[in-house]
mmCIF file of C-alpha atoms in Angstrom:
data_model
loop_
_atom_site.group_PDB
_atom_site.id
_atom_site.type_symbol
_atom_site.label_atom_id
_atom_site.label_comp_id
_atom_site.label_asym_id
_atom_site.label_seq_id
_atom_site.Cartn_x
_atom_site.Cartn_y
_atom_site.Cartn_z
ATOM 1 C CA UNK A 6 36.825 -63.091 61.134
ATOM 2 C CA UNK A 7 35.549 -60.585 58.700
ATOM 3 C CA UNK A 8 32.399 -61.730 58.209
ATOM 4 C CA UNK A 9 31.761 -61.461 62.090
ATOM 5 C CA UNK A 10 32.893 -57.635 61.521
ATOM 6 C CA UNK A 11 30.081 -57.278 58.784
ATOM 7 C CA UNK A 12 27.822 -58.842 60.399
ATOM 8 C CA UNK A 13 27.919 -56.867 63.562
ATOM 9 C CA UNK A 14 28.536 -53.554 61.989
ATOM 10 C CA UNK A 15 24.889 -51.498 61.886
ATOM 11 C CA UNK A 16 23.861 -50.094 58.207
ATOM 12 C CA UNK A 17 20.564 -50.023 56.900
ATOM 13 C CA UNK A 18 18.974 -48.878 53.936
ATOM 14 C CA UNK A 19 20.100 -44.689 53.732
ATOM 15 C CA UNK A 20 22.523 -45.000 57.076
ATOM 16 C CA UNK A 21 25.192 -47.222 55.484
ATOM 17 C CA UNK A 22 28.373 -44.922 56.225
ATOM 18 C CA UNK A 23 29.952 -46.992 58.981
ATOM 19 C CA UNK A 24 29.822 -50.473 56.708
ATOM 20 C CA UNK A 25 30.799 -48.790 53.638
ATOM 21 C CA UNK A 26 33.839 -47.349 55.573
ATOM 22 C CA UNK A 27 34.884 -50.682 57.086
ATOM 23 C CA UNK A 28 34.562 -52.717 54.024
ATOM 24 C CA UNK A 29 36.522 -49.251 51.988
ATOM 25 C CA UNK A 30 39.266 -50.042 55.187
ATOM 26 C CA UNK A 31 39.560 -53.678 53.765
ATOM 27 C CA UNK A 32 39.843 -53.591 50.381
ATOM 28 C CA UNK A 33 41.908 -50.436 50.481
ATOM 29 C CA UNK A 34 45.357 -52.715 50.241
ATOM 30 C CA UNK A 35 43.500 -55.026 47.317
ATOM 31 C CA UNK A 36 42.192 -52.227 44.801
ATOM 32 C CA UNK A 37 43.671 -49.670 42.372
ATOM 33 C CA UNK A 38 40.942 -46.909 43.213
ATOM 34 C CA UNK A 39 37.812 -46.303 45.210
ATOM 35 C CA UNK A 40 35.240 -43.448 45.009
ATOM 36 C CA UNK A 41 31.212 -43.402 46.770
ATOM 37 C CA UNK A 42 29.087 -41.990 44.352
ATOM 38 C CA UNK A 43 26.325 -39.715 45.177
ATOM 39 C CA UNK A 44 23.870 -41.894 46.257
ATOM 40 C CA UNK A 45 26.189 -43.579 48.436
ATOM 41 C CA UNK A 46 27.648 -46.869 46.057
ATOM 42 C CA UNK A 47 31.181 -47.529 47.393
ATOM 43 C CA UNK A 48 32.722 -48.197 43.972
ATOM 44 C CA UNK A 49 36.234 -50.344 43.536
ATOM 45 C CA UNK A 50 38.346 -50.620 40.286
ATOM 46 C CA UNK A 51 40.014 -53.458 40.947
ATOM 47 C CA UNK A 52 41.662 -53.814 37.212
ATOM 48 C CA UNK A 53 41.522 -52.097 34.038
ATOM 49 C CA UNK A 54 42.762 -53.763 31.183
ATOM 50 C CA UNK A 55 42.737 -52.675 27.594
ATOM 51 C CA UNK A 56 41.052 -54.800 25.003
ATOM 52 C CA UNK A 57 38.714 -56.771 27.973
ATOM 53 C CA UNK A 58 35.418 -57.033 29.013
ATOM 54 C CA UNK A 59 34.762 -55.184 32.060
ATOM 55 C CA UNK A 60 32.723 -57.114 34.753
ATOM 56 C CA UNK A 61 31.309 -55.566 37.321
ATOM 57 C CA UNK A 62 30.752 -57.481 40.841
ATOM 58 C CA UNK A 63 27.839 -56.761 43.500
ATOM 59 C CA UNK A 64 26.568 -56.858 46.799
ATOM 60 C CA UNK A 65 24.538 -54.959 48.537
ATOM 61 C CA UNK A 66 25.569 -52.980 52.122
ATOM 62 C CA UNK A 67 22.116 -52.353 53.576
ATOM 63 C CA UNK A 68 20.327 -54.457 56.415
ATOM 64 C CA UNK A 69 16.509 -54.760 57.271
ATOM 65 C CA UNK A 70 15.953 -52.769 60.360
ATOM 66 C CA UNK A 71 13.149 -49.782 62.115
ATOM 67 C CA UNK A 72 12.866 -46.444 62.210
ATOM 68 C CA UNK A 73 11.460 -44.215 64.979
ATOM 69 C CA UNK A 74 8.057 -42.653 64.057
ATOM 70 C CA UNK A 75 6.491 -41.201 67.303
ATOM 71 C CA UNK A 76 7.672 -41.094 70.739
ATOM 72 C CA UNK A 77 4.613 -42.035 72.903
ATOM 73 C CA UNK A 78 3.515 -39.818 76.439
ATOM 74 C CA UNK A 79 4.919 -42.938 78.248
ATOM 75 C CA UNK A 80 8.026 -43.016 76.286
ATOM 76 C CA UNK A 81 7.924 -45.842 73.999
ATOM 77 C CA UNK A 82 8.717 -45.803 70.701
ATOM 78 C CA UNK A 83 6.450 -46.714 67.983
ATOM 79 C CA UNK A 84 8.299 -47.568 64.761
ATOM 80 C CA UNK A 85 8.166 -49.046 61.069
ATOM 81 C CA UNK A 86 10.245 -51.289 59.493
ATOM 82 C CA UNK A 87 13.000 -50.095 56.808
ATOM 83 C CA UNK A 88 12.877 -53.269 54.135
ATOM 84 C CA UNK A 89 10.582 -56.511 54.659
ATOM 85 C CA UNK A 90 10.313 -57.216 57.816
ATOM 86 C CA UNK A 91 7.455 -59.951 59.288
ATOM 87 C CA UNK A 92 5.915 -58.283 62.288
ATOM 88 C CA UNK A 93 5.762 -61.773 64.167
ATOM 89 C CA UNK A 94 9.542 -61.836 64.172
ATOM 90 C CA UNK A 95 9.427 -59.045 66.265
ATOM 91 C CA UNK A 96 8.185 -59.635 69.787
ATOM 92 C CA UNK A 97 10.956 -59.582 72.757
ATOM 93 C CA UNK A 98 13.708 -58.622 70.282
ATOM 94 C CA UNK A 99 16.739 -56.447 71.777
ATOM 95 C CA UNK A 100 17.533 -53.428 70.032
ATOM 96 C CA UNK A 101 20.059 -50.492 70.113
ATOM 97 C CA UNK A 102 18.919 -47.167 68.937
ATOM 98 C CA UNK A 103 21.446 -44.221 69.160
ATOM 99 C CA UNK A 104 23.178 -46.160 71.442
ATOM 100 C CA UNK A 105 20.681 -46.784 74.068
ATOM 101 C CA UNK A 106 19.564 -50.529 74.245
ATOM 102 C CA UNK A 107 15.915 -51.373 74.176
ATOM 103 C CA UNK A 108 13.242 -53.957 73.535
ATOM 104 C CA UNK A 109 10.188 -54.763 71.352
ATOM 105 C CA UNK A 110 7.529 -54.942 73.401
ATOM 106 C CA UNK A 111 4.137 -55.992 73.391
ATOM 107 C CA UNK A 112 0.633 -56.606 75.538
ATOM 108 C CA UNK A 113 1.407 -59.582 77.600
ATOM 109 C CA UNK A 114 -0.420 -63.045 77.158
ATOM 110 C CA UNK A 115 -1.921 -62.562 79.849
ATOM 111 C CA UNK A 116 -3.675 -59.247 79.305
ATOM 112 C CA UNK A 117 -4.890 -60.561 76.018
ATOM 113 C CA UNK A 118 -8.661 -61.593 75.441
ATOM 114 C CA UNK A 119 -9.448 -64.623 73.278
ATOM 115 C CA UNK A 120 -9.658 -63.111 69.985
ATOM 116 C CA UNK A 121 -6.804 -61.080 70.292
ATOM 117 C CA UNK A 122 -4.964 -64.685 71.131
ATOM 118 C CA UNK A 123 -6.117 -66.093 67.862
ATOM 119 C CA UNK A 124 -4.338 -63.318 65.820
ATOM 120 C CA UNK A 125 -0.673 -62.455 64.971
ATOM 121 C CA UNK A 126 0.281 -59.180 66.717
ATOM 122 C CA UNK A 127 0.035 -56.296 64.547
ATOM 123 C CA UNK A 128 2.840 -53.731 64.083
ATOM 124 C CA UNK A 129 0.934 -51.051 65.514
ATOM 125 C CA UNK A 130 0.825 -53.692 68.462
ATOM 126 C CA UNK A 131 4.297 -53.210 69.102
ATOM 127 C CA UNK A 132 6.604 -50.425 70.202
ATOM 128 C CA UNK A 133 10.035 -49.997 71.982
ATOM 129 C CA UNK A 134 10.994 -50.082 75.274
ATOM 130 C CA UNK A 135 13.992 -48.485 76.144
ATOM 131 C CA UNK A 136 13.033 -48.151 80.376
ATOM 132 C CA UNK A 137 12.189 -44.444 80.468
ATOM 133 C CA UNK A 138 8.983 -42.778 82.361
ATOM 134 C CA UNK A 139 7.742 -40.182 79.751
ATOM 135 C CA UNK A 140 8.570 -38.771 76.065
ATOM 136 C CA UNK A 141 10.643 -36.065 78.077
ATOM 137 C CA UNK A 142 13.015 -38.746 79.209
ATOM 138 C CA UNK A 143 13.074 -40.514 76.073
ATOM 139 C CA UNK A 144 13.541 -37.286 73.818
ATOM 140 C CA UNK A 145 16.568 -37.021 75.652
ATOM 141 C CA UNK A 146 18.313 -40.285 73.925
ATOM 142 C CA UNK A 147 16.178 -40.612 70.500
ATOM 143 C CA UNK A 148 15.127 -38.760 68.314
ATOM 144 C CA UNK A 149 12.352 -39.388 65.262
ATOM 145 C CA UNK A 150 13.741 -40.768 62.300
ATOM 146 C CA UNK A 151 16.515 -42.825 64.264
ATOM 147 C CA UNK A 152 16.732 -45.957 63.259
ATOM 148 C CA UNK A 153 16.761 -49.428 65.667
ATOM 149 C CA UNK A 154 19.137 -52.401 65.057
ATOM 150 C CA UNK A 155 19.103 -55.549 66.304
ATOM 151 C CA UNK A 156 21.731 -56.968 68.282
ATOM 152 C CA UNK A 157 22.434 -60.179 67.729
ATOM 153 C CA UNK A 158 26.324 -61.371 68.167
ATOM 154 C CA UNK A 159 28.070 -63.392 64.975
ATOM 155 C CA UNK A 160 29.210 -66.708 66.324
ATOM 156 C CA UNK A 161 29.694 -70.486 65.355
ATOM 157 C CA UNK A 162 26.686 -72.852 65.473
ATOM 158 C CA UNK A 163 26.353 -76.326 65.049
ATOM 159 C CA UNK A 164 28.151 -78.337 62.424
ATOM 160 C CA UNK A 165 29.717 -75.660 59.835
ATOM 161 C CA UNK A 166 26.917 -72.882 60.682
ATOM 162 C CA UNK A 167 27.429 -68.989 61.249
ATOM 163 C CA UNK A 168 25.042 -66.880 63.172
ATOM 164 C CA UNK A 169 24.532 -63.286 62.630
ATOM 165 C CA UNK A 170 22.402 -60.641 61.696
ATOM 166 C CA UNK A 171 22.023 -59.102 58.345
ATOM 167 C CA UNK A 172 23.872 -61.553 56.748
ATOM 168 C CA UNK A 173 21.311 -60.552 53.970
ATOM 169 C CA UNK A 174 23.730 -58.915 52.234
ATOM 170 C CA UNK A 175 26.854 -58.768 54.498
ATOM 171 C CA UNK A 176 27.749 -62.244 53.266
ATOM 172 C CA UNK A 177 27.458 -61.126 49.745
ATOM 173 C CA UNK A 178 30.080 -58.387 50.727
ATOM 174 C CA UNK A 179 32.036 -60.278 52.244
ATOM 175 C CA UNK A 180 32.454 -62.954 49.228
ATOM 176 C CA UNK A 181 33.372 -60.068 47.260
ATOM 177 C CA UNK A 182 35.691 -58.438 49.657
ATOM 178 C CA UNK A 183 37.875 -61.488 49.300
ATOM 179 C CA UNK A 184 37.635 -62.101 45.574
ATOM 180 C CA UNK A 185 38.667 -58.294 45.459
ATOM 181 C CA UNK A 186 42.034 -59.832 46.842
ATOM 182 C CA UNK A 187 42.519 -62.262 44.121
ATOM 183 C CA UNK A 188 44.153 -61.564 41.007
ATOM 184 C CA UNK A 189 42.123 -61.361 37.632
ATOM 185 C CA UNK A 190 43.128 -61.002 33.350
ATOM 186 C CA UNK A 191 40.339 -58.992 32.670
ATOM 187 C CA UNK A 192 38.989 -55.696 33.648
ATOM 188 C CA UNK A 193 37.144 -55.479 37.027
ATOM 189 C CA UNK A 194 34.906 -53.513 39.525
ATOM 190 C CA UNK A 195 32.732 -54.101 42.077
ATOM 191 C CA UNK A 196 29.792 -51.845 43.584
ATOM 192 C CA UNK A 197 28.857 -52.011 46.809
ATOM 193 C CA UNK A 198 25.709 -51.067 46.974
ATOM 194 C CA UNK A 199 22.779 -48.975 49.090
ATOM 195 C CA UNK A 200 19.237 -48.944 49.064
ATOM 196 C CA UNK A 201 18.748 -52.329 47.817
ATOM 197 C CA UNK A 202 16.235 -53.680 50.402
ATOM 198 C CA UNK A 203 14.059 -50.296 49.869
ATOM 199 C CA UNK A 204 13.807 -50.594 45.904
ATOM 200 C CA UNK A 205 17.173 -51.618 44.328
ATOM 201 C CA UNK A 206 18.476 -47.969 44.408
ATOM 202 C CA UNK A 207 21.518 -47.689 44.616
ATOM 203 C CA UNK A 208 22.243 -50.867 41.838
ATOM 204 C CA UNK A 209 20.477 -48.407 39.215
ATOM 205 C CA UNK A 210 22.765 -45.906 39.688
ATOM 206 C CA UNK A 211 25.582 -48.137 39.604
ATOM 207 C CA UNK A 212 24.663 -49.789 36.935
ATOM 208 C CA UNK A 213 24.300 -46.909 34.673
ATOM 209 C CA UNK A 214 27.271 -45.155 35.513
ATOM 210 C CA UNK A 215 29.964 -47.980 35.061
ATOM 211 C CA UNK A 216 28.044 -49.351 32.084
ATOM 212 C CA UNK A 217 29.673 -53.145 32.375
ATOM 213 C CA UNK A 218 29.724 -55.650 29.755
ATOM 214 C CA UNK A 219 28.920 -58.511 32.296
ATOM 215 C CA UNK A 220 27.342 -58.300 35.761
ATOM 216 C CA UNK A 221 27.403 -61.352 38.694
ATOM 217 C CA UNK A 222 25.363 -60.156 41.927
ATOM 218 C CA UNK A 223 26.572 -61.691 45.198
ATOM 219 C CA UNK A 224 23.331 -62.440 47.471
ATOM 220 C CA UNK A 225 21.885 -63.814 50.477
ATOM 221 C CA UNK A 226 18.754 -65.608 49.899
ATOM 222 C CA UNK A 227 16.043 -67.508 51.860
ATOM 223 C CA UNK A 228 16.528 -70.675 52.525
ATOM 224 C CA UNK A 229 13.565 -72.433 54.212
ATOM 225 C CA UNK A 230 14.421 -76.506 54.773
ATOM 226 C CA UNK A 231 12.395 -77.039 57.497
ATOM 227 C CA UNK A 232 10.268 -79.697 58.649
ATOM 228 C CA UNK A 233 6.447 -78.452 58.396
ATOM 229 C CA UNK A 234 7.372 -77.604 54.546
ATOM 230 C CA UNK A 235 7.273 -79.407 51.502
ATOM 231 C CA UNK A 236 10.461 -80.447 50.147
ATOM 232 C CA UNK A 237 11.800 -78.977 46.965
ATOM 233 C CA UNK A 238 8.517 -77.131 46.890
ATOM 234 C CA UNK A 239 8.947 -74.718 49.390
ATOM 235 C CA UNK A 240 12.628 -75.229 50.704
ATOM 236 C CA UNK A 241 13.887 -72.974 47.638
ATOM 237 C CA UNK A 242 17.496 -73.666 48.917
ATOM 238 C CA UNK A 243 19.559 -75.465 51.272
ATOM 239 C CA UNK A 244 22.346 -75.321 53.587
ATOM 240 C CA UNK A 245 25.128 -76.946 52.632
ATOM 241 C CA UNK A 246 24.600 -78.101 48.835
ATOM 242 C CA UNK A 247 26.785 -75.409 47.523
ATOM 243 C CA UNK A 248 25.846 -71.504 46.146
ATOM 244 C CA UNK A 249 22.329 -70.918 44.369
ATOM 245 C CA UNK A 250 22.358 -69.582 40.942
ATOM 246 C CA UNK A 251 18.764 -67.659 40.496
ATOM 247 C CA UNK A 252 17.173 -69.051 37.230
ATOM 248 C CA UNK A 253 14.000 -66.723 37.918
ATOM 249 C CA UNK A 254 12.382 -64.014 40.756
ATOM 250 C CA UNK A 255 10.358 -60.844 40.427
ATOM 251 C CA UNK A 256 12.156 -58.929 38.904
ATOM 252 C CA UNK A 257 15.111 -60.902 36.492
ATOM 253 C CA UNK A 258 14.119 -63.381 34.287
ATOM 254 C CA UNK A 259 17.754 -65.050 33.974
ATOM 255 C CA UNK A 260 19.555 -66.243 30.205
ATOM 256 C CA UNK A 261 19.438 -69.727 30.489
ATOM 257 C CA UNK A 262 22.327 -69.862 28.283
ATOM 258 C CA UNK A 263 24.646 -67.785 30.939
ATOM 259 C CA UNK A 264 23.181 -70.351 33.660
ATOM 260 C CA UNK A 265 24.107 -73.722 31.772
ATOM 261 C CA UNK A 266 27.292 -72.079 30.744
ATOM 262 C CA UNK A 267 28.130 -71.763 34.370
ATOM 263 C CA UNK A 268 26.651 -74.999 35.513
ATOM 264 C CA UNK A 269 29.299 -76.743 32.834
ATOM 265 C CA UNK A 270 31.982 -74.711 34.670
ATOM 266 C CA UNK A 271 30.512 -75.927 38.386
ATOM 267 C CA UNK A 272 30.301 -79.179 37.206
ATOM 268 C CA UNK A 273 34.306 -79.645 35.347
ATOM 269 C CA UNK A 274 35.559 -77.822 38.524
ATOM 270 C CA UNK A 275 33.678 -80.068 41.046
ATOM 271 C CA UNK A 276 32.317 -76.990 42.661
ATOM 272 C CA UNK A 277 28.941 -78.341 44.462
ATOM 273 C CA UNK A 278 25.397 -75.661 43.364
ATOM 274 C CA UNK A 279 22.076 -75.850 43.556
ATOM 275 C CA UNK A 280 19.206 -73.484 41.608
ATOM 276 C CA UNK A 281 17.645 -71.025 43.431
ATOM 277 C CA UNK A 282 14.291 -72.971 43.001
ATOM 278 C CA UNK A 283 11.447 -70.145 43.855
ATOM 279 C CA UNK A 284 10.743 -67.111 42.253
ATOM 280 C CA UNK A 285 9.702 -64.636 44.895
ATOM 281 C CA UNK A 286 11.748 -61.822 45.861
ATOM 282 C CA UNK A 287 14.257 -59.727 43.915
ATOM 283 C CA UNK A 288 17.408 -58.656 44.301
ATOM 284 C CA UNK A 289 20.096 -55.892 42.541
ATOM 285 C CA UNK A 290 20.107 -57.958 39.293
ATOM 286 C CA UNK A 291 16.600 -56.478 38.494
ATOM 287 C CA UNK A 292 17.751 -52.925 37.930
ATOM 288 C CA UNK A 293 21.382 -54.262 36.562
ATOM 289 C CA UNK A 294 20.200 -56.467 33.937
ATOM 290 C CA UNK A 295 18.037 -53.652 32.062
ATOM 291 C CA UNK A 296 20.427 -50.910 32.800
ATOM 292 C CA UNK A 297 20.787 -48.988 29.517
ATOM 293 C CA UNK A 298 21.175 -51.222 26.101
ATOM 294 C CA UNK A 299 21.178 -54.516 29.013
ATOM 295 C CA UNK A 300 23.722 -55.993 30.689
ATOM 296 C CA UNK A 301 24.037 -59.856 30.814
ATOM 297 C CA UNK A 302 23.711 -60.583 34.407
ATOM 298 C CA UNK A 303 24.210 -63.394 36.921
ATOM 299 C CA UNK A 304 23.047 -63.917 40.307
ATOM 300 C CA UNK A 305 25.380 -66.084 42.765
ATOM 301 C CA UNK A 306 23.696 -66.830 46.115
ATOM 302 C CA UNK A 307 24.602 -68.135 49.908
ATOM 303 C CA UNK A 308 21.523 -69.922 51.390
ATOM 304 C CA UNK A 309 20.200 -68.148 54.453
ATOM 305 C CA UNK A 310 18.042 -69.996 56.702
ATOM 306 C CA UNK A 311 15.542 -66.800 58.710
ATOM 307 C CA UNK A 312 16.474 -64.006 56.327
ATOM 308 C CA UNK A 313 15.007 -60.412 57.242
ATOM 309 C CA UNK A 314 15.103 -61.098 60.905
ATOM 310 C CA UNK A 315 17.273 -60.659 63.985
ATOM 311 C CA UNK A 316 19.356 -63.858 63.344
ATOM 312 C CA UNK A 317 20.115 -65.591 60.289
ATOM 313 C CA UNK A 318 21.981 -68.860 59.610
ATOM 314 C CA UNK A 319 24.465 -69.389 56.876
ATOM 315 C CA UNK A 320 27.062 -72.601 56.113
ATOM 316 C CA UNK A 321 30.598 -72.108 55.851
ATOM 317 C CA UNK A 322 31.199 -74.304 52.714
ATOM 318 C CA UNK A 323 28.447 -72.455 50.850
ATOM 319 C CA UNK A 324 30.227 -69.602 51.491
ATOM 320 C CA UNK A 325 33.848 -70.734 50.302
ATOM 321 C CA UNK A 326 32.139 -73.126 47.248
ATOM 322 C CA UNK A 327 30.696 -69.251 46.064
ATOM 323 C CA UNK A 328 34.292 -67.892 46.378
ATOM 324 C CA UNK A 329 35.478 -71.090 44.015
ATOM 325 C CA UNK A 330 32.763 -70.522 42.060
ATOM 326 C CA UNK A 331 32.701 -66.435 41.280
ATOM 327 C CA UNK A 332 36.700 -67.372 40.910
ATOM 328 C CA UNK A 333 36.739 -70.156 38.411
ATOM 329 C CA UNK A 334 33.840 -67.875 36.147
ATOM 330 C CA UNK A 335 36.194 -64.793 36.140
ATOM 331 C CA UNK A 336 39.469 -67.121 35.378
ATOM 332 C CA UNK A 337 37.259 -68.509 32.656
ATOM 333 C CA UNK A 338 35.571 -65.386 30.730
ATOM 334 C CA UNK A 339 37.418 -65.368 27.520
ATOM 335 C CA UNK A 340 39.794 -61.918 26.617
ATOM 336 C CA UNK A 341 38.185 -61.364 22.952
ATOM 337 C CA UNK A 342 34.328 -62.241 23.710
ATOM 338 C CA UNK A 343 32.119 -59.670 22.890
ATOM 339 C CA UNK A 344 29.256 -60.106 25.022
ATOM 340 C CA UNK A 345 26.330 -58.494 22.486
ATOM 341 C CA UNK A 346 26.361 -61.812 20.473
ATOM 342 C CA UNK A 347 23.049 -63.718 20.945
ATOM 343 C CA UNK A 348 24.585 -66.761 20.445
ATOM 344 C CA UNK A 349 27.843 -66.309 21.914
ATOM 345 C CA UNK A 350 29.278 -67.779 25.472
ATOM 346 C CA UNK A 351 31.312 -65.727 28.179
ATOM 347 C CA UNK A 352 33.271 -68.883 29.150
ATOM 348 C CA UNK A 353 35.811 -70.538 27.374
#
């Protein structure tokens, strides 16, 4: 499965040459032309039509992950996250850095006094372990600046669940990998993009160098349905009920007009949704949607359950409802709109 591929494949934020060459490998068959751009975008022209709005499609390549910052006289590694990452996920985790495997490592329970019991562990409490005696040893395998994945294997769980790591944005690429192999009347091109968990980099670039009439991002976002937290409050999304389309976060306020537009579509199609119903967190859409005059954008997201940590959890239907969905709104975005009226609709 592809998505196991993407999943497993290491790439975070600045490092993301060995994803954006598998997911280049993929599409290669699928697309008219592909180029990386200077900061690192992998850019696809998948159509160019005369006389159509150009969309542009997408998702971002980069994973949470650590970076080296001091090898210690004993030989651990001290480190600091690269993205959002919650220090308390941290403890125990196996990692691979350069490829030498290793573990996050802490003082044991049992070395702890009271206080210290009472508190979340710190990330200067932590460091890596990768079973050498001294810095010597250690220097020998990794070197500052590397950067430490986590290794968690993509598999089936449960009743219609995938496991993986970084499915935070992987799945996102992997939507748009396969709409890439589908066959659109209108002028398309997707950006895969770097950076995005560090600041939303690479989308600004992107962004201002295709220039598109219409933008859709493809995203993994938290979803939290879990017992000790209030329901609809809290949950923000669910497994299962279908994509989330954002209405609000920090940094897009959404056009409600775009979002009911696409709701009618979801809704005469049968395509199950949800809203995105929190407005924390950000994702490419922030530096898309005022990218030179502004560019009407979208966001289109697969629940995650445990986002920016070793293991997520996605559903299977959410992620083929998203492909119906991004689908039936390119099928449906009208040859002769022009996209700067106020009151005018991208759908037929």
């Amino acid at each position: 499965m592809l998505l196991k591929t993407l999943s497993e494949v290491n790439g975070t934020s600045g490092a993301e040459k060995e994803i954006r060459n598998t997911i280049r490998s993929e599409i290669a068959l699928w697309v008219e032309s592909t180029f990386i751009d200077k900061i690192g975008n992998l850019i696809a022209h998948k159509t160019e039509i005369k006389n159509t709005p150009k969309v542009l499609l997408t998702a971002h390549m980069d994973e949470v992950a650590l970076m080296v910052t001091e090898i210690t006289s004993e030989g651990f590694l001290n480190f600091r996250p690269v993205g959002g990452i919650d220090p308390r996920v941290l403890v125990s985790k196996p990692v691979k850095i350069s490829g030498v495997n290793g573990v996050i490592g802490a003082k044991a329970i049992h070395l702890q006094k009271m206080q210290e019991r009472q508190q979340a562990l710190k990330l200067e409490q932590l460091y890596i372990d990768i079973g050498s005696k001294s810095k010597e040893e250690t220097s020998k395998y990794v070197k500052l600046g590397d950067y430490a994945y986590f290794t968690t294997e993509f598999e089936s769980l449960g009743h219609g669940l995938l496991k993986g790591k970084a499915l935070d944005d992987r799945v996102g690429c992997y939507i748009l990998t396969e709409i890439l192999k589908k066959t659109f009347d209108l002028s398309l091109v997707a950006a895969f993009t770097v950076q995005e968990e560090v600041g939303l980099r690479g989308a600004k670039v992107a962004a201002y160098h295709l220039n598109p009439d219409f933008a859709i991002v493809l995203e993994g976002t938290v979803s939290a349905e879990m017992a000790h937290l209030e329901e609809e409050e809290d949950w923000v999304t669910e497994l299962g009920k279908g994509p989330a389309i954002s209405i609000l976060d920090q940094t897009t306020l959404y056009n409600p007009q775009l979002i009911q537009q696409v709701v009618n579509l979801a809704n005469h199609k049968k395509i199950p949704f949800q809203f995105r119903r929190g407005s924390s967190g950000g994702n490419d859409a922030g530096k898309i949607h005022i990218s030179r005059e502004g560019i009407p954008t979208l966001s289109i997201n697969v629940p995650c359950r445990y986002i920016h940590s070793g293991v997520s959890l996605v559903n299977k239907a959410d992620i083929e409802n998203t492909i119906r969905l991004i689908e039936a709104i390119l099928k449906a975005i009208p040859h002769d709109y022009n996209f700067g009226q106020e009151n005018g609709g991208i759908l037929k």
